[in-house]
Short mmCIF file of C-alpha atoms and ligand atoms in Angstrom, two decimals:
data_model
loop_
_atom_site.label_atom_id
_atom_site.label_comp_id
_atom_site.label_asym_id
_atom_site.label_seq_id
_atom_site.Cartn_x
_atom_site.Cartn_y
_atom_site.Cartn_z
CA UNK A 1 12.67 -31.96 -24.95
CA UNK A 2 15.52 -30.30 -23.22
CA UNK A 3 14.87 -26.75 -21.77
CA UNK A 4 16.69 -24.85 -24.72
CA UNK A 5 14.91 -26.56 -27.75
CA UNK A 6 11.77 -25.59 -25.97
CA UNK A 7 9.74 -22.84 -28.26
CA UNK A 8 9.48 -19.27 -27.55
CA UNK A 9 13.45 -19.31 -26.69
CA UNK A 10 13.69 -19.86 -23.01
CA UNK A 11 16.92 -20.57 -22.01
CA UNK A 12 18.47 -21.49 -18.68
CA UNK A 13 19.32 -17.89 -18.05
CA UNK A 14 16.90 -16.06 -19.63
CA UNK A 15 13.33 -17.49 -18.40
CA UNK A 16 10.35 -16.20 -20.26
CA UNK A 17 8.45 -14.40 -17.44
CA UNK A 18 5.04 -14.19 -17.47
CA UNK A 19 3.48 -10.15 -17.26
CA UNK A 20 0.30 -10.03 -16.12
CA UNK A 21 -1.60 -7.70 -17.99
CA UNK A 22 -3.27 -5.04 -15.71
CA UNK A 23 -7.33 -5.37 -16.59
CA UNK A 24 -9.02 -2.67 -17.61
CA UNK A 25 -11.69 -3.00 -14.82
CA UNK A 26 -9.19 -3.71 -12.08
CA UNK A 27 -10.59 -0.69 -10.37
CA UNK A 28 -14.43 -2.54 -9.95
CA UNK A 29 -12.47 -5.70 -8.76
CA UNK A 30 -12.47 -4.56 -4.64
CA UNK A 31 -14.59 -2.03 -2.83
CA UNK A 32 -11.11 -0.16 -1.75
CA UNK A 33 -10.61 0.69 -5.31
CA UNK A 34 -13.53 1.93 -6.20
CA UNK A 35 -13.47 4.26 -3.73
CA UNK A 36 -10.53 5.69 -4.87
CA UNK A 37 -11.69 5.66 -7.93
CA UNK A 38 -14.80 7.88 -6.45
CA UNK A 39 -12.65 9.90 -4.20
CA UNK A 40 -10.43 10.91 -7.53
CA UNK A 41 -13.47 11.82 -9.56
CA UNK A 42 -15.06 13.38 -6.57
CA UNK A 43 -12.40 16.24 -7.28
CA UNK A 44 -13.89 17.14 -10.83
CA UNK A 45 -16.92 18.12 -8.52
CA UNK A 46 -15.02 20.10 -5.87
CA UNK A 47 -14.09 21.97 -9.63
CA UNK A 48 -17.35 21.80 -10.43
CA UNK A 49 -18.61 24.03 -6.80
CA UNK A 50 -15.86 26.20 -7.27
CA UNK A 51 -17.14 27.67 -10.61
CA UNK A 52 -20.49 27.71 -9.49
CA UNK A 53 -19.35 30.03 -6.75
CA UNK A 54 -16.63 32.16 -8.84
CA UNK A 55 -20.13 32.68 -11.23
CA UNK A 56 -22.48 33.46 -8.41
CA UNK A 57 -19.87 36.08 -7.39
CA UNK A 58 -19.70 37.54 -10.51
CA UNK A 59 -23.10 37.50 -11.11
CA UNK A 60 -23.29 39.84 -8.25
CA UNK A 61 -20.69 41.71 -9.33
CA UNK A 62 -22.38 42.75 -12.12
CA UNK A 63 -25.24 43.60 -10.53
CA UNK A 64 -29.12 43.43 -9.96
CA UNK A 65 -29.99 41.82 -13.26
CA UNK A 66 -27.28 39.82 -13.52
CA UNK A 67 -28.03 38.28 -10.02
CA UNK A 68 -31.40 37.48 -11.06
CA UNK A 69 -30.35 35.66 -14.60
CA UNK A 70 -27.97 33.92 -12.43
CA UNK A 71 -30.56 32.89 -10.06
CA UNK A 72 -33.28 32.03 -12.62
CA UNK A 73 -30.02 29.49 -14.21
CA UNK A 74 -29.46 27.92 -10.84
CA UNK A 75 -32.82 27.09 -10.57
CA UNK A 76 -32.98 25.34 -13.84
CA UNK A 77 -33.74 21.56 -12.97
CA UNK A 78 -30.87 20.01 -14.88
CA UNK A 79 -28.61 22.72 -12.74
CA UNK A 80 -30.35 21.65 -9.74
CA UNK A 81 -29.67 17.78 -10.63
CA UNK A 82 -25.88 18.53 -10.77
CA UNK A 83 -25.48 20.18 -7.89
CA UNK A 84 -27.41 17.44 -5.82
CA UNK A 85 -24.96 15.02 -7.72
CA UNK A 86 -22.46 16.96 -6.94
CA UNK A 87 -23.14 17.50 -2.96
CA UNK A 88 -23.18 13.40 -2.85
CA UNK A 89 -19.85 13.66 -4.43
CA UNK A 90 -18.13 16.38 -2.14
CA UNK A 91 -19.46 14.80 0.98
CA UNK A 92 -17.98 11.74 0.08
CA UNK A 93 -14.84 13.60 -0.54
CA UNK A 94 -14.80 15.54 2.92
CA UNK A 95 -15.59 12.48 4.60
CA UNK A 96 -13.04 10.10 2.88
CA UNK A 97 -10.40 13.11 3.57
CA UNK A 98 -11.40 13.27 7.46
CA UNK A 99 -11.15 9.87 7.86
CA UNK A 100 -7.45 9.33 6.34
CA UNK A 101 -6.43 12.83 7.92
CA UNK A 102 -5.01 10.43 11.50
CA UNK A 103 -2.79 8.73 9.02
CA UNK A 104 -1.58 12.12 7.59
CA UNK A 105 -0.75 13.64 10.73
CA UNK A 106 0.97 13.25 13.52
CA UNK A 107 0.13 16.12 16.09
CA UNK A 108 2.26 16.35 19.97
CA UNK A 109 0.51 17.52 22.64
CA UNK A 110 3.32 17.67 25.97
CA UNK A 111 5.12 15.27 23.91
CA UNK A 112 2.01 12.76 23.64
CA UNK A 113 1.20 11.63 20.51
CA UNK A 114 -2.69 12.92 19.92
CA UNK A 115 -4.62 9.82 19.48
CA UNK A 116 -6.16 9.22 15.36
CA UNK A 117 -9.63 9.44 16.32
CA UNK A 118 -8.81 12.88 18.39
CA UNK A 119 -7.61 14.48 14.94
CA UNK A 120 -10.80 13.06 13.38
CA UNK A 121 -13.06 14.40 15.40
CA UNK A 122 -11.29 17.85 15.42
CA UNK A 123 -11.45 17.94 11.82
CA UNK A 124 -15.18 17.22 12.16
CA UNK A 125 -15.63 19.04 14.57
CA UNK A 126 -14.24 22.51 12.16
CA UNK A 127 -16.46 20.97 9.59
CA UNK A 128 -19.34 21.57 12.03
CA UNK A 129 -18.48 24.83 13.26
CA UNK A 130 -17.69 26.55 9.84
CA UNK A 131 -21.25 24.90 8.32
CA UNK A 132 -22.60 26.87 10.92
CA UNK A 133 -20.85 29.84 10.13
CA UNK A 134 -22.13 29.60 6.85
CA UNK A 135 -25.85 28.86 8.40
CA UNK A 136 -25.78 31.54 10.40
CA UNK A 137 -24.62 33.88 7.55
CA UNK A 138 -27.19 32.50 5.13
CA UNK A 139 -29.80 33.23 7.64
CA UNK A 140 -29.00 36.03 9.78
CA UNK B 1 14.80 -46.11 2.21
CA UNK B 2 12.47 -46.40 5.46
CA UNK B 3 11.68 -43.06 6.66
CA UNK B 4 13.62 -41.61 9.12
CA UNK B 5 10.51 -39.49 10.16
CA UNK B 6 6.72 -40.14 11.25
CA UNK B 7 4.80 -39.40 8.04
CA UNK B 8 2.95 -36.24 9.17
CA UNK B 9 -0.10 -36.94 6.52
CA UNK B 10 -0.91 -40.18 7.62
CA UNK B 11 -1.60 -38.46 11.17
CA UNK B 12 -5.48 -38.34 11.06
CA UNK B 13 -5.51 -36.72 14.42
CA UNK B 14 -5.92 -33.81 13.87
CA UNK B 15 -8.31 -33.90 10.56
CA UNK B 16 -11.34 -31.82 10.66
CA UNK B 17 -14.46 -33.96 9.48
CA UNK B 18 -14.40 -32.11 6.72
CA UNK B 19 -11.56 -34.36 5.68
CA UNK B 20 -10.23 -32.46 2.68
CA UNK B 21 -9.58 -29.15 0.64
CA UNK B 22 -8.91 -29.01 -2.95
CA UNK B 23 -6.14 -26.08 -4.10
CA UNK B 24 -6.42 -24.59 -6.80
CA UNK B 25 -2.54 -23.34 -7.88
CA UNK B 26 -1.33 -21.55 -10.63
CA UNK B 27 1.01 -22.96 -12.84
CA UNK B 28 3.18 -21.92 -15.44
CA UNK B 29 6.08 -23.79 -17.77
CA UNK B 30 7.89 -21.66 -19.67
CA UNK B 31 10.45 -24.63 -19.93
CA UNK B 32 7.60 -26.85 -21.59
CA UNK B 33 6.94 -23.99 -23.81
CA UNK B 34 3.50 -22.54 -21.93
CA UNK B 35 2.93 -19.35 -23.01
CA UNK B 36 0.78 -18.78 -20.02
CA UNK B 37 -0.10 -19.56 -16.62
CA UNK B 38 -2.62 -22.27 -15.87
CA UNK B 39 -4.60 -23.41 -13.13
CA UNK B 40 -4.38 -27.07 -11.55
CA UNK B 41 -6.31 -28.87 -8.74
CA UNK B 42 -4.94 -30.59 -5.68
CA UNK B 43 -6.57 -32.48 -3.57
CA UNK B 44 -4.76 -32.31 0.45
CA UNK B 45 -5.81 -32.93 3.84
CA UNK B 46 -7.26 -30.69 5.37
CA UNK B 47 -5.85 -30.02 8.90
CA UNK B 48 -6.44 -27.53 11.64
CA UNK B 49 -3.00 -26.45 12.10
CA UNK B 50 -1.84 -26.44 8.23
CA UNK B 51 -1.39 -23.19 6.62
CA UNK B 52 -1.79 -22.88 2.80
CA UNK B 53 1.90 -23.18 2.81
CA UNK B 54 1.60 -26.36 4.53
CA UNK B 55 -0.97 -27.15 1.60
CA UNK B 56 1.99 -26.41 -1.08
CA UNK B 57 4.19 -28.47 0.56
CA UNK B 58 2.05 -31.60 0.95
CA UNK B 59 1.55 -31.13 -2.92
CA UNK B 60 5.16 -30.76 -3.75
CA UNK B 61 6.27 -33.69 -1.10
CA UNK B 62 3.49 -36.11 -1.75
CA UNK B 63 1.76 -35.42 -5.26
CA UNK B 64 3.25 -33.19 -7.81
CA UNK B 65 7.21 -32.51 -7.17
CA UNK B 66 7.33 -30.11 -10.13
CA UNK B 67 5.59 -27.09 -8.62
CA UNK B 68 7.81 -24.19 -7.42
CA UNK B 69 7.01 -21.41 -4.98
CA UNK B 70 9.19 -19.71 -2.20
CA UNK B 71 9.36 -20.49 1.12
CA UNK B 72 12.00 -20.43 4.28
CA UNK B 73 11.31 -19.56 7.82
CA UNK B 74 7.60 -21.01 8.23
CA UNK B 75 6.70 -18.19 10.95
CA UNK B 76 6.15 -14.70 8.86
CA UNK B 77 9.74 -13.49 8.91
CA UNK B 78 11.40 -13.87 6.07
CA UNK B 79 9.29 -12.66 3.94
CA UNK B 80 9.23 -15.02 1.22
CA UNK B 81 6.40 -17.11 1.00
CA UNK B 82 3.89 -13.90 -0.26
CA UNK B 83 0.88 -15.28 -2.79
CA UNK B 84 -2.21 -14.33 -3.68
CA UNK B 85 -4.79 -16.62 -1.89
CA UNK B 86 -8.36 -16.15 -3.18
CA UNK B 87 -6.55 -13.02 -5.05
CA UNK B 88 -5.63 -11.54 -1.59
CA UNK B 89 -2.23 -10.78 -1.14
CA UNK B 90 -0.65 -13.23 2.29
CA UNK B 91 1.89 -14.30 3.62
CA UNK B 92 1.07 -18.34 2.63
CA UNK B 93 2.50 -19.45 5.77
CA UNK B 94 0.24 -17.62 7.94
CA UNK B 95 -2.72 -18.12 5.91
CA UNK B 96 -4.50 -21.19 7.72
CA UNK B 97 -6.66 -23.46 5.24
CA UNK B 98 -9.70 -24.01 7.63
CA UNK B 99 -10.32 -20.10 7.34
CA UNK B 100 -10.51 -21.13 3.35
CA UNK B 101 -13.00 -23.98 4.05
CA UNK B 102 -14.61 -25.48 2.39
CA UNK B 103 -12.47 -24.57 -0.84
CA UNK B 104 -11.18 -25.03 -3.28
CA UNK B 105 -8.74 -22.43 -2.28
CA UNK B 106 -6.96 -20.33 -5.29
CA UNK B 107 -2.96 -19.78 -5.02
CA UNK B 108 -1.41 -17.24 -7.13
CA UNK B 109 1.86 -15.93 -8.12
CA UNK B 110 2.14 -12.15 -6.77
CA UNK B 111 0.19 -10.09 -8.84
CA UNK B 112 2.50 -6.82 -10.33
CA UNK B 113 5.47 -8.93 -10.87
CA UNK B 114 5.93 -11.12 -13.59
CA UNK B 115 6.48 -15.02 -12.84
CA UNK B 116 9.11 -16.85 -13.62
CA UNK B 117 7.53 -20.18 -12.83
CA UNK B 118 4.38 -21.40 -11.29
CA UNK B 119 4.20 -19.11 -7.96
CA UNK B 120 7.82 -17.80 -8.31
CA UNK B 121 7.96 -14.14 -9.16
CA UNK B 122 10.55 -12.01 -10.51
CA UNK B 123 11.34 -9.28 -7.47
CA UNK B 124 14.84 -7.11 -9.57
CA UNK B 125 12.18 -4.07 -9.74
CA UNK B 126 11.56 -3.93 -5.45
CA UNK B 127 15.44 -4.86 -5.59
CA UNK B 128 16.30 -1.75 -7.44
CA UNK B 129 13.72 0.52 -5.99
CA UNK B 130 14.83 0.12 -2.52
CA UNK B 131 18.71 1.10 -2.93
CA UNK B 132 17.53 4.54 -4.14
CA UNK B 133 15.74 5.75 -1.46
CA UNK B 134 19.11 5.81 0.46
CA UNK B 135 18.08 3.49 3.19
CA UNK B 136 20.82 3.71 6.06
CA UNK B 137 21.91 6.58 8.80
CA UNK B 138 23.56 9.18 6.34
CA UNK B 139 25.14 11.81 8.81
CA UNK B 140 28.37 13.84 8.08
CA UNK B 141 29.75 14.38 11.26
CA UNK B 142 32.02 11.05 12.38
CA UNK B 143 29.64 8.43 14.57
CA UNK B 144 30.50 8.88 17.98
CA UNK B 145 32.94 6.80 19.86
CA UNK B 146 30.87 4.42 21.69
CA UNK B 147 26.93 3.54 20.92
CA UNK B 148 24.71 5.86 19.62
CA UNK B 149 22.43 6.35 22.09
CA UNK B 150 18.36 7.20 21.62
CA UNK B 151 15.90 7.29 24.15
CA UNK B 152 12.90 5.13 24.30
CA UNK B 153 10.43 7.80 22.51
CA UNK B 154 13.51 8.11 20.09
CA UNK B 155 13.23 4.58 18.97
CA UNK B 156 9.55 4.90 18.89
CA UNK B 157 9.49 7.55 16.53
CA UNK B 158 10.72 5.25 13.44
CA UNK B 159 10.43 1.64 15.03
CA UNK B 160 6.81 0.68 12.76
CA UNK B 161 8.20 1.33 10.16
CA UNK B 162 11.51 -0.92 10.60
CA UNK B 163 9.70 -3.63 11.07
CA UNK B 164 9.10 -4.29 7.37
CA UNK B 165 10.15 -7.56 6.00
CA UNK B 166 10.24 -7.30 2.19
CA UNK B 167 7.44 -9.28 1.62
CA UNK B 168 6.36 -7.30 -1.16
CA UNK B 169 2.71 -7.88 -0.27
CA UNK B 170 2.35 -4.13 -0.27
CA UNK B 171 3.28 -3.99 -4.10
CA UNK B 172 0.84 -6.78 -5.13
CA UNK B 173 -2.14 -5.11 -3.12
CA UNK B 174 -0.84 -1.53 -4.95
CA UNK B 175 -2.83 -0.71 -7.89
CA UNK B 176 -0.27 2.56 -9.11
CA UNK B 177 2.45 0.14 -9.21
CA UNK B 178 0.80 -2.36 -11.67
CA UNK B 179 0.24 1.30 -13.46
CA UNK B 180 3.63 2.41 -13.28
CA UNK B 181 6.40 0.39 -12.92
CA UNK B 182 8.37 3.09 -12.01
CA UNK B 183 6.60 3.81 -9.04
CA UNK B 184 9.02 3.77 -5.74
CA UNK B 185 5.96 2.17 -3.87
CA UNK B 186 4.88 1.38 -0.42
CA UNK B 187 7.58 -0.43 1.28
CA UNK B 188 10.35 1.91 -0.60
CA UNK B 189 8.87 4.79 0.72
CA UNK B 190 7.91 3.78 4.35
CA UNK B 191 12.09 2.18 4.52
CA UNK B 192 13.17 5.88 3.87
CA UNK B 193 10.59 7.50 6.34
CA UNK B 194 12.04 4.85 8.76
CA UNK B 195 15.55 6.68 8.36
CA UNK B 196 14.25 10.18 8.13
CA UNK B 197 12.55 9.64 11.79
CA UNK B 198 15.69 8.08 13.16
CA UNK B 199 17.16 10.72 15.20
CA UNK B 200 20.66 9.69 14.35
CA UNK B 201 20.22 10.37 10.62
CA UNK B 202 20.45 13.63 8.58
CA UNK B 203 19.46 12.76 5.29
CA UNK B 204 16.29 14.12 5.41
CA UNK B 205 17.01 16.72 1.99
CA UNK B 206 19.38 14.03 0.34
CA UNK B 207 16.41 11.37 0.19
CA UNK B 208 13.83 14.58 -0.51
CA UNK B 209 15.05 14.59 -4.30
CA UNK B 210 14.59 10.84 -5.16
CA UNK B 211 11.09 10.75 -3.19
CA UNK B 212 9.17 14.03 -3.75
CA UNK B 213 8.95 13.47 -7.45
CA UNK B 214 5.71 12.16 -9.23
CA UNK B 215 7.76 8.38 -9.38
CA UNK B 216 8.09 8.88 -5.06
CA UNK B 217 5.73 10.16 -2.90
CA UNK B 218 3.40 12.01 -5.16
CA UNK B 219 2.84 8.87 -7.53
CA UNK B 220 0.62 7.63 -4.58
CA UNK B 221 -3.02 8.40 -4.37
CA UNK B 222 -3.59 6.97 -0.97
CA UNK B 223 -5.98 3.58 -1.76
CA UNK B 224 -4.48 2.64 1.53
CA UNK B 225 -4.68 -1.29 0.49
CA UNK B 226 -1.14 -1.31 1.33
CA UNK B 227 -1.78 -1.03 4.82
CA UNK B 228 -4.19 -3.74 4.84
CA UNK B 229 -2.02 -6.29 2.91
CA UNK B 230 1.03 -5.58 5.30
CA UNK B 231 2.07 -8.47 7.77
CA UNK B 232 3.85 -6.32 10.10
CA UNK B 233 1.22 -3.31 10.69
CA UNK B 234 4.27 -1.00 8.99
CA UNK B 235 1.18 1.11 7.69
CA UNK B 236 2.81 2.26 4.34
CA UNK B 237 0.15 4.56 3.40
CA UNK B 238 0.17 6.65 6.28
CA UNK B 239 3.88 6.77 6.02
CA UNK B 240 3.50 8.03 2.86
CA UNK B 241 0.80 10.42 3.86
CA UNK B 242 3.32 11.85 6.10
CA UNK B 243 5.68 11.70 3.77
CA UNK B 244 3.47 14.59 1.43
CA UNK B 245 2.59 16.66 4.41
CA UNK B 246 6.85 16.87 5.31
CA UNK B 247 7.48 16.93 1.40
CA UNK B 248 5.06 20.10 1.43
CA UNK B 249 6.48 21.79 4.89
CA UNK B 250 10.00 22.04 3.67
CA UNK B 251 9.21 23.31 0.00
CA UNK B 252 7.02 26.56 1.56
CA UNK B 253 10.08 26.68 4.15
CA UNK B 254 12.65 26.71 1.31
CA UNK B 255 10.40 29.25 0.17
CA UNK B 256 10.06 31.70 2.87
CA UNK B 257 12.81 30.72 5.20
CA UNK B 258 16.78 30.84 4.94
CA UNK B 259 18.75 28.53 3.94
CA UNK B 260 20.27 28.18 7.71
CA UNK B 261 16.62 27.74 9.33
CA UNK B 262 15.87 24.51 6.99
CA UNK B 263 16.53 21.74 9.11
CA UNK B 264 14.67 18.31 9.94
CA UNK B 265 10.92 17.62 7.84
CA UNK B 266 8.07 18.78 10.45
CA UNK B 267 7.81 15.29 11.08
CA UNK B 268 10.98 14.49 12.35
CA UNK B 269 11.50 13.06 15.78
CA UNK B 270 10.69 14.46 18.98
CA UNK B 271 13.12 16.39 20.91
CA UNK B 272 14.44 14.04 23.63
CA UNK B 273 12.68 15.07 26.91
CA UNK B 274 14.26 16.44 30.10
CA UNK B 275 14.87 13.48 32.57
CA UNK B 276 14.18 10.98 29.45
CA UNK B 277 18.53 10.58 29.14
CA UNK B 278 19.54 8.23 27.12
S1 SF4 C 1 5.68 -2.69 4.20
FE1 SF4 C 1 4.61 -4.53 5.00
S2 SF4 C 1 3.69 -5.48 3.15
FE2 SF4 C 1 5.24 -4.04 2.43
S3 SF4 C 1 7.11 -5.27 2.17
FE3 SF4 C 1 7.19 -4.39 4.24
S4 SF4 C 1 6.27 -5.94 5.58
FE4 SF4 C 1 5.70 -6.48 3.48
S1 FES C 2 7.93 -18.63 5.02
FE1 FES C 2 8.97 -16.93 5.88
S2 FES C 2 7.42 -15.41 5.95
FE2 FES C 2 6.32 -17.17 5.29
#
């Protein structure tokens, strides 16, 4: 058979190329994509915080009783589930984001390049001091 | 004909006890009328100091003549022997068999390009993609009349990322380009950061409208497996990283600042240091 009676009408200058079809599931296929994968839903629970927060600070907004309902909601065990769910999910996120933040930036000290892990550690390190804001606030 | 050279395979030298590896290749026919790719065993020696490439060509010299891949240089320059191998993306020729021991050892085409045949892939979307990024010195003012000089930490500002080599390993490894075709994609991007940082270009705004659209930089979602797959430690991903954090400088400086006061991205080369002349 010579190339051009061949069926599915290759020819010499147009080769039928083979697409690969992307699979569904190429995201469970290597442990990098998945966590990307995680990383980009970790945002819905960043969201997710957020709201909580903008209705905590309405609740107090509107007041003693309001506080209280909002209080008595937060304690509800399913709310309780989501937010530990959620905490998993926005650690992950912080932690991810800290870790790629070297490859982000490139900071000059004296005209030295700042080594990757020194910008890692610094964002840590604000991590740590502003959770202890907040500890000290929540406690003081 | 007697042959003019010593018959590498039949040197046993060198075999590891293990004696052989079997390949596993994929092959596809469109001239015979496949429809789609198939797999097909080879057995080969296998030697300490044979790369997978090596493999191929043992197959194509001694068994099967038929199968067609891409090779030249033989020493991770050119940039044309990228495969999968046990679906990671490598360079073939730097891919040594005895770290694929005991087998069988899978060879595939590039994945997120279609094949033309067997382990050949079609590259005209990389070929088009790169062009638009603008990827040479664009500078108005006439080049000055001797070389154009840069100091050391000049050179060092863009030099990673010149060291690409087209291999295209970064857009197999790349899961938003086998989304979007469109995508510019690693090696695009990092090629145009590797002009923005050179101190001799000023086309930092010109190549700001092809690459801070949703097709550019912000089509990436940093996976980073770009960076991983790369030969030449270009680091892709953080040049695209970079690439966002410049991207997102100059837009809230076109929105506060002047026109006059917008120069270079944040990220633009260091000022050449007193006593550093060129
Ligand atoms: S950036 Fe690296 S992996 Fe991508 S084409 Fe260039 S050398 Fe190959
Ligand atoms: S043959 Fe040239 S890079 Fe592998």
């Amino acid at each position: 058979m010579t190339v051009k009676d061949a069926p599915g009408g290759y020819t010499d200058f147009h080769p039928r190329w083979y697409r690969r079809p992307m699979p569904v599931f190429w995201w469970v296929r290597r442990r990098s994509y998945l966590a990307f994968v995680a990383r980009e839903l970790s945002s819905v629970f960043v969201a997710w915080f957020v709201a909580f927060l903008l209705l905590l600070i309405r609740a107090v907004g509107q007041g003693e009783a309001a506080y209280q309902r909002y209080l008595d909601w937060a304690a509800n065990p399913f709310i309780i589930a989501v937010n530990v769910v959620a905490l998993g999910f926005v650690v992950f996120h912080a932690i991810t984001w800290f870790n790629l933040a070297p490859q982000a930036m490139v900071v000059r000290m004296r005209g030295q390049r700042v080594p990757p892990s020194m910008i890692a550690g610094g964002n840590y390190l604000a991590w740590l001091v502003a959770s202890a804001i907040v500890i000290w606030i929540v406690l003081a | 004909m007697a042959d003019t050279y010593p018959d590498v395979t039949a040197d046993t030298g060198t075999d590891l006890d293990t004696g052989t590896i079997t390949m596993r290749v994929t092959r596809y026919r469109p001239e015979d009328g496949e429809l789609e790719p198939t797999t097909q065993d080879y057995q080969i020696p296998l030697r300490k100091d044979w790369a997978v490439l090596d493999g191929l060509n043992h197959i194509k010299d001694h068994i099967d003549a038929t199968l067609s891949y891409r090779w030249s240089c033989r020493m991770g320059i050119c940039g044309s022997c990228g495969m999968l191998v046990n679906g990671e993306p490598k360079l073939t020729c730097e891919a040594f068999l005895t770290d694929y021991a005991p087998g069988p050892v899978r060879v595939e085409p590039l994945a997120n390009f279609p094949v033309i045949r067997d382990l050949v892939v079609e590259i005209g979307s990389f070929m088009r993609k790169l062009p638009q990024v603008k990827p040479w010195i664009i500078d108005e003012a006439p080049p000055p009349a001797g070389e154009h000089r840069q100091t050391p930490a000049q050179v060092a500002e863009y030099q990673q990322y010149s060291m690409c080599i087209n291999c295209m390993l970064c857009y197999s490894a790349c899961p938003i380009v086998g989304l979007d075709e469109h995508f510019l994609g690693p090696a695009a991007i990092a090629l145009a950061q590797r002009y923005n940082l050179d101190s001799r270009d000023q086309g930092v705004l010109d190549r700001l409208e092809v690459l801070s659209t949703d097709e550019g930089i912000w089509g990436c979602t940093f996976v980073g497996e770009c960076t991983t797959a790369c030969p030449k430690h270009v680091d892709p991903a953080g040049a695209i990283q970079r690439y966002k954090l410049s991207a997102a400088t100059e837009s809230l400086k076109a929105f506060v600042l002047p026109k006059s006061r917008r120069a270079r991205a944040t990220n633009g080369p260091a000022p050449a240091k007193e006593g550093d002349t060129p």
